[in-house]
Structure formats: structure tokens, C-alpha cells
């Protein structure tokens, strides 16, 4: 059954086809070679040539009747410098003729690229001009095929006999690059055509499209490099302390812009040669310098005299790239000097990477091969070009032969740049991952330090009859370097007194927090033995001398105060800000911060508070609060704020612009309680009798 069904399906197309006899009257296709081919003719071969220009600049050499039979013949696939006129600058003339039939469509020529300026004459009339002729000294660099219209019949019009067009091309080669670029048709480029105008336009579009396809890889690389460069620059904005992201972003963006500029120059002949030379040299130098700074950062290389010489040589290299304009150097010599200015930095990169790789540096081993490819190809390519400029028979782009030509080209240097880019991305991803893990560990350590600091700093302010105490502590980071302690001290008569310590450790973050932890421990230990501010300050100083470097912090300021129930205030200051009494700063002598010298004695200052007096202690985070304009809150504003509550002072400083830890302690003396006053009076009477 299945076989029968299959046979039926196979027979269906046969039944649907028309009978063979239906097409028997249709003739077979026939083509005529003489009449059906495209009206195009190649103009390659040998043209008449004459160096120099008309004596009177009358363009007489362009007229059809001029006798050029004595002119030598030059091939159209080589410049005149390769055919007996080496290094010749100035003018040169080419002549040839084209015979066309009596009846023909509108005609045009397509001339292959000439790296020089020229004018095309048809039957003695100027038909086209490419580039600028003298007195402009800058050469024309146009790699595109040019369409030259031919004056003659209108489309479909007949004439009595065939016509011979006399074509003359007046070429000018700039003397500033004549030793490098020969005048006339470019080396090994053929494809001069003549034919129907519409077909010539189509052929010209094909040639231009082919020219664009030659640089697809470079244009694609410029897009990728620019996107990656901007992304890496964004990483730098998030992590401004890691400058390697900045240098790598500059490196990639410079390469991307230079590749884009090269595509515009090679395909569209913009910008002009002088502008291209300037920016190309600057971008190459910028990329090289950024690369040196990047490797210096990631490999922790030393910045010695050789390093600075290498950097300066790379920075001045663009000067020699354009030194041939004013005639200071030939184009070959200028190019050679530029290469030799950049060569030391390339060698330095390879040496430092190789040395680090031998030391088992993972970063160096990851980058070594891509850097060798990029820098090696760049050096080799430029040296070959310079040798070619000196006239040595070496193909200028010998190592730049595309590895892949279809559907798009892939040049070795661009492939090396892509490999380098991928290696650098792998390196940066690895580096970013390691940094993220390190930050996570650091944040865990900060959180632990914050918890420890919260345990050390007083959570609840002791409420002592006769005193109204307020404290505000606002660290600038997760943990801070300010500290304060308010410890109740029982007097000999049973009255409640206060021991206040306020201080600031130079620095922020974990090192400062560790120092604060040690200081608070010392304060609590010493307060068990003495409540004298001078003795406490001296003990803190002796315990801290030489310990700042252990915690990676600097000096420490401190203010110790003893306030009795009767209002008697005793102060010892170790470099801290003086307190304010009712909005007026208490005068205090200068003193060294803690830990500077051993055996320091701190002078005691005494004062008597009256009921209703307010005492205010602040850290320098209040005075040094800074707004967006860079203006400090300052001592005058701080003094004006000192009569307010601790919360109001801290909030005002924070709103103004907090840049450091803020600590504010205010104590309002309300007077001793009645019981304390009786005890104090009895104590005074007893002392008087004794």
C-alpha cells in the first residue's frame, strides 16, 4: 500500500507538466558577440610622457595637434619614479588617444588612483581637476578612481566619420614627498577604462565599494575599541583611585579614533594630508604614552630617569611626523626619526613584560604575547615603510597582506589588535573581580570595626543630676577617627562629678578606628586610677608614643576635662580645639598632640561654672566642614553655633558640607543638688577645722 502511494505521488508532477510539443516553436537563445557586449575599453598600456611643464604655461601640450611622437612611453601601472625619473617632483605630462566610432553614446573615462594632483584635458579642453595645483605645496592623497567626462556627441547623435579623442593629463607631484610617492599612476594599480558614461559610473561605484570593503576590519575594530574604551572609562569614574582604567581607556579611544581617521583618509580622502599627519602622529603618541603608563601601574614599574626619557621621546615623536612640510627633514628621514622616538617605549614594554613573566607574574604572562604581536607588527611595518621611502626595493605593506579577503578583509595588524583587546579585557575582568573580592573583605573588616567601635563609644549618655548632657557623633565613613568618653566620677563626699575626654585621630577608615579602640581602652583603664585631667593626658601620651605607625595613622589630639558637682572645671589640652563656654572660646595654651614625645606634662586650666552655663566641645570636623565652593565653616561660625544644642550644631556642620568626622558634646551646668551642696559644705567645714 505504501509503495502504491509513493508511486502515485511521483507521477503527479509528470501529469502536471505541459506536453513537449507546446515549446517546439520557441527558438533557442542566441547571443551576438559583436553587438551585445558592454561598450567598455581598457586604457592600460603605455602612454606618452614628458617631464616638466609648458614653457609658457599655455597648455599647448594638451592640444590635439601637438606632436608627441618624440616623447618616451611609460607603463600605466607604475609611477614615473620607477621608470627612469626617481624622486622627480614638479610637473609631468601624459598623452594618449582614443578612437571612437561615428555613432556612440555619451562617453567617459575612469582613471585609476594617482597619489598626486592632476588635470585631465580632452581635445585641449579641461575636463576635470583632482587635488590642488601649485602654489599649494601639500600633496593630494586620493585613493579613489575618478570619472572624467569626454566632450563630444550627445547620446544617439551621429557624425560623418569616427573621431579620435586626444587625452592629456598634467600631473603635479609635491616636492615634500616626491622621494616617497612617485608622480603619476600609483604602483601596481591598473584599471583605466573608457566607455559609455552610465557604465563608467557603475564601474566607479564598484571600485569605490571595493575600496570601502578593504577597510571594513579597521572600521569594525574602531567601533569595538571605542565602545570598550568608553566602558573602561566608566569603570575609572566609579573607581578613580585605580588609574590603570584611565590609561587603558585613553589607549583604546586613541586607537579607535586613529583607526577611524585612517578609514576616512584612505577611503574618502579626508582630512587633507597635513591634518591627517598631525592627528595621526598625536594619536599614535597618545596611545603609546598611555600604554607605558598603564604597564607602569599594573606591573608596579619604577619611574627612573630612563622611564622619563622614554616618555618624553614618545611625546615629541609627532613633531618629526610633519617635519618634512617646512623642509627640515625629508619624508623618509622624518618618518624614521618618528619611529625611533617611539621604538624605546616599545622595547621597554617588551622587556618589562618579559622580566615580569619570568618572575611568574600572572598579569605579565597574560599580556606578553598580545603586546609582542601588536608592538612587533607595528615596528616591523613602520620600519619597512621607512626603508621603502629611502628607495629600497621592499614592498611598503609586505606584512600587511590580508589574511582573509572574502567576504571582508582581515589584516594581520588588526587581527593582532583584536587579540590584544581580548587579552586586555580578560586581564581587566580578572583584575576587577579580584578588586571586588578585596573590597568585600574590606567592607567586612569595616563592619567588624564599626561594631567594635559602637561597643567602645558610649551608647547611652549618663544622666547625672545637675548636668544636662548631649552628644552627637557622625563619622565621615563607616568608622571614624573621633572619640569621646563621659565617665561619672564619685567625689569624696558622695557627690557626682564628670570626667570628659574628647579627641581626634588623624586619618579615617580602619586604621583610625583601630587607634580609637586602643585609646578608649587606655582611657577606661586609666580613669580607674585617676580623674586628674593632666595625669590622664600624660598617661595617654606615654602609652601612645611610637604607636601611630603601628596603626598607619598620624598624630592624635585630645582634650581632658574634669567637672565637679560644684561647677569647678579643670582642663588639660593635648592639641585639641578649646571648648566654648556660653559661646565664648576658653583661652588655652598650645600643647603637643598625643604620642609626639614621651614625658610631656600638660598644663591645667581651671574655671568656675555658674548654674545655667553651657560648655561645648567640638572636633575639627565641625570647623573644617566645607561647602561646594571650597569655603570652610570656620571658627567664627562654629563659635556662633556653640550656644545651640549638640544636634543642631552637628546638623548645621553636616548640611554645610561634611568632610571629616563630626563630634559635638554639650554640657549644661544646672547647679549642684541640695544634698550635694550639704555634703560639699560639710567637707569644706571639715577641711577648715583640720
CSV table of N, CA, C and O in Angstrom, one decimal, residues 406-450:
chain,number,residue,atom,x,y,z
A,406,UNK,N,37.7,37.5,1.7
A,406,UNK,CA,36.3,37.3,1.5
A,406,UNK,C,35.6,36.8,2.7
A,406,UNK,O,36.1,35.9,3.4
A,407,UNK,N,34.4,37.3,3.0
A,407,UNK,CA,33.7,38.4,2.4
A,407,UNK,C,34.3,39.8,2.7
A,407,UNK,O,34.1,40.7,2.0
A,408,UNK,N,35.1,39.8,3.8
A,408,UNK,CA,35.7,41.1,4.2
A,408,UNK,C,37.2,40.8,4.5
A,408,UNK,O,37.6,39.7,4.9
A,409,UNK,N,38.0,41.8,4.3
A,409,UNK,CA,39.4,41.6,4.5
A,409,UNK,C,39.8,41.6,6.0
A,409,UNK,O,39.0,42.2,6.9
A,410,UNK,N,40.9,40.9,6.4
A,410,UNK,CA,41.4,40.9,7.7
A,410,UNK,C,42.9,41.0,7.6
A,410,UNK,O,43.6,40.1,7.2
A,411,UNK,N,43.4,42.2,8.1
A,411,UNK,CA,44.8,42.5,8.0
A,411,UNK,C,45.5,41.9,9.3
A,411,UNK,O,44.9,41.9,10.4
A,412,UNK,N,46.7,41.5,9.2
A,412,UNK,CA,47.4,40.9,10.4
A,412,UNK,C,47.5,41.9,11.5
A,412,UNK,O,47.3,41.5,12.7
A,413,UNK,N,47.7,43.2,11.3
A,413,UNK,CA,47.8,44.2,12.4
A,413,UNK,C,46.5,44.3,13.1
A,413,UNK,O,46.5,44.4,14.3
A,414,UNK,N,45.4,44.3,12.4
A,414,UNK,CA,44.1,44.4,13.0
A,414,UNK,C,43.7,43.1,13.8
A,414,UNK,O,43.1,43.2,14.9
A,415,UNK,N,44.1,42.0,13.3
A,415,UNK,CA,43.9,40.7,14.0
A,415,UNK,C,44.7,40.7,15.3
A,415,UNK,O,44.2,40.3,16.4
A,416,UNK,N,46.0,41.2,15.2
A,416,UNK,CA,46.8,41.4,16.5
A,416,UNK,C,46.1,42.3,17.4
A,416,UNK,O,46.1,42.1,18.7
A,417,UNK,N,45.6,43.4,16.9
A,417,UNK,CA,44.9,44.4,17.8
A,417,UNK,C,43.7,43.8,18.5
A,417,UNK,O,43.4,44.0,19.7
A,418,UNK,N,42.9,43.0,17.8
A,418,UNK,CA,41.8,42.3,18.4
A,418,UNK,C,42.2,41.3,19.4
A,418,UNK,O,41.6,41.2,20.5
A,419,UNK,N,43.2,40.5,19.2
A,419,UNK,CA,43.8,39.6,20.2
A,419,UNK,C,44.2,40.4,21.4
A,419,UNK,O,44.0,39.9,22.5
A,420,UNK,N,44.9,41.5,21.2
A,420,UNK,CA,45.3,42.3,22.3
A,420,UNK,C,44.1,42.8,23.1
A,420,UNK,O,44.2,42.8,24.3
A,421,UNK,N,43.1,43.3,22.4
A,421,UNK,CA,41.9,43.8,23.0
A,421,UNK,C,41.3,42.7,23.9
A,421,UNK,O,40.9,42.9,25.1
A,422,UNK,N,41.1,41.5,23.4
A,422,UNK,CA,40.5,40.4,24.1
A,422,UNK,C,41.4,40.0,25.3
A,422,UNK,O,40.8,39.8,26.4
A,423,UNK,N,42.7,40.0,25.2
A,423,UNK,CA,43.6,39.7,26.3
A,423,UNK,C,43.4,40.8,27.4
A,423,UNK,O,43.4,40.5,28.6
A,424,UNK,N,43.4,42.0,26.9
A,424,UNK,CA,43.2,43.1,27.9
A,424,UNK,C,41.9,43.1,28.6
A,424,UNK,O,41.8,43.3,29.8
A,425,UNK,N,40.8,42.7,27.9
A,425,UNK,CA,39.5,42.6,28.6
A,425,UNK,C,39.6,41.4,29.6
A,425,UNK,O,39.1,41.6,30.7
A,426,UNK,N,40.2,40.3,29.2
A,426,UNK,CA,40.4,39.2,30.2
A,426,UNK,C,41.2,39.7,31.4
A,426,UNK,O,40.8,39.4,32.6
A,427,UNK,N,42.2,40.4,31.2
A,427,UNK,CA,43.0,40.9,32.3
A,427,UNK,C,42.2,41.9,33.2
A,427,UNK,O,42.3,41.8,34.4
A,428,UNK,N,41.5,42.8,32.6
A,428,UNK,CA,40.7,43.8,33.4
A,428,UNK,C,39.6,43.1,34.1
A,428,UNK,O,39.3,43.5,35.3
A,429,UNK,N,38.9,42.1,33.5
A,429,UNK,CA,37.9,41.4,34.2
A,429,UNK,C,38.4,40.7,35.4
A,429,UNK,O,37.8,40.7,36.5
A,430,UNK,N,39.6,40.0,35.2
A,430,UNK,CA,40.2,39.3,36.3
A,430,UNK,C,40.6,40.3,37.4
A,430,UNK,O,40.4,40.1,38.6
A,431,UNK,N,41.2,41.5,37.0
A,431,UNK,CA,41.6,42.5,38.0
A,431,UNK,C,40.4,43.0,38.7
A,431,UNK,O,40.4,43.3,39.9
A,432,UNK,N,39.3,43.3,38.0
A,432,UNK,CA,38.1,43.9,38.6
A,432,UNK,C,37.5,42.9,39.6
A,432,UNK,O,37.0,43.3,40.7
A,433,UNK,N,37.5,41.6,39.2
A,433,UNK,CA,37.0,40.6,40.1
A,433,UNK,C,37.8,40.5,41.4
A,433,UNK,O,37.2,40.4,42.5
A,434,UNK,N,39.1,40.5,41.3
A,434,UNK,CA,40.0,40.4,42.5
A,434,UNK,C,39.7,41.7,43.3
A,434,UNK,O,39.6,41.6,44.6
A,435,UNK,N,39.6,42.8,42.7
A,435,UNK,CA,39.4,44.1,43.5
A,435,UNK,C,38.0,44.0,44.2
A,435,UNK,O,37.9,44.5,45.3
A,436,UNK,N,37.0,43.5,43.5
A,436,UNK,CA,35.7,43.4,44.1
A,436,UNK,C,35.7,42.5,45.3
A,436,UNK,O,35.1,42.8,46.4
A,437,UNK,N,36.4,41.3,45.2
A,437,UNK,CA,36.6,40.4,46.4
A,437,UNK,C,37.3,41.1,47.5
A,437,UNK,O,37.0,40.9,48.7
A,438,UNK,N,38.4,41.9,47.1
A,438,UNK,CA,39.1,42.6,48.2
A,438,UNK,C,38.3,43.6,48.9
A,438,UNK,O,38.3,43.8,50.1
A,439,UNK,N,37.4,44.3,48.1
A,439,UNK,CA,36.5,45.3,48.7
A,439,UNK,C,35.5,44.6,49.6
A,439,UNK,O,35.1,45.2,50.6
A,440,UNK,N,35.0,43.4,49.2
A,440,UNK,CA,34.1,42.7,50.1
A,440,UNK,C,34.7,42.4,51.4
A,440,UNK,O,34.1,42.5,52.5
A,441,UNK,N,36.0,41.9,51.3
A,441,UNK,CA,36.7,41.6,52.6
A,441,UNK,C,36.9,42.8,53.4
A,441,UNK,O,36.8,42.8,54.6
A,442,UNK,N,37.2,43.9,52.7
A,442,UNK,CA,37.5,45.2,53.4
A,442,UNK,C,36.2,45.7,54.0
A,442,UNK,O,36.2,46.2,55.2
A,443,UNK,N,35.1,45.6,53.3
A,443,UNK,CA,33.8,46.0,53.9
A,443,UNK,C,33.4,45.2,55.1
A,443,UNK,O,32.9,45.7,56.1
A,444,UNK,N,33.8,43.9,55.1
A,444,UNK,CA,33.5,43.0,56.2
A,444,UNK,C,34.4,43.5,57.4
A,444,UNK,O,33.9,43.5,58.5
A,445,UNK,N,35.6,43.8,57.1
A,445,UNK,CA,36.5,44.3,58.2
A,445,UNK,C,36.0,45.6,58.8
A,445,UNK,O,36.0,45.8,60.0
A,446,UNK,N,35.5,46.5,57.9
A,446,UNK,CA,35.0,47.8,58.4
A,446,UNK,C,33.7,47.6,59.2
A,446,UNK,O,33.5,48.3,60.2
A,447,UNK,N,32.9,46.6,58.8
A,447,UNK,CA,31.7,46.4,59.6
A,447,UNK,C,32.1,45.8,60.9
A,447,UNK,O,31.5,46.2,61.9
A,448,UNK,N,33.1,45.0,61.0
A,448,UNK,CA,33.5,44.4,62.3
A,448,UNK,C,34.1,45.6,63.1
A,448,UNK,O,33.8,45.7,64.3
A,449,UNK,N,34.9,46.5,62.5
A,449,UNK,CA,35.4,47.6,63.2
A,449,UNK,C,34.3,48.5,63.7
A,449,UNK,O,34.4,49.1,64.8
A,450,UNK,N,33.3,48.7,62.9
A,450,UNK,CA,32.2,49.6,63.3
A,450,UNK,C,31.5,49.0,64.5
A,450,UNK,O,31.1,49.7,65.4
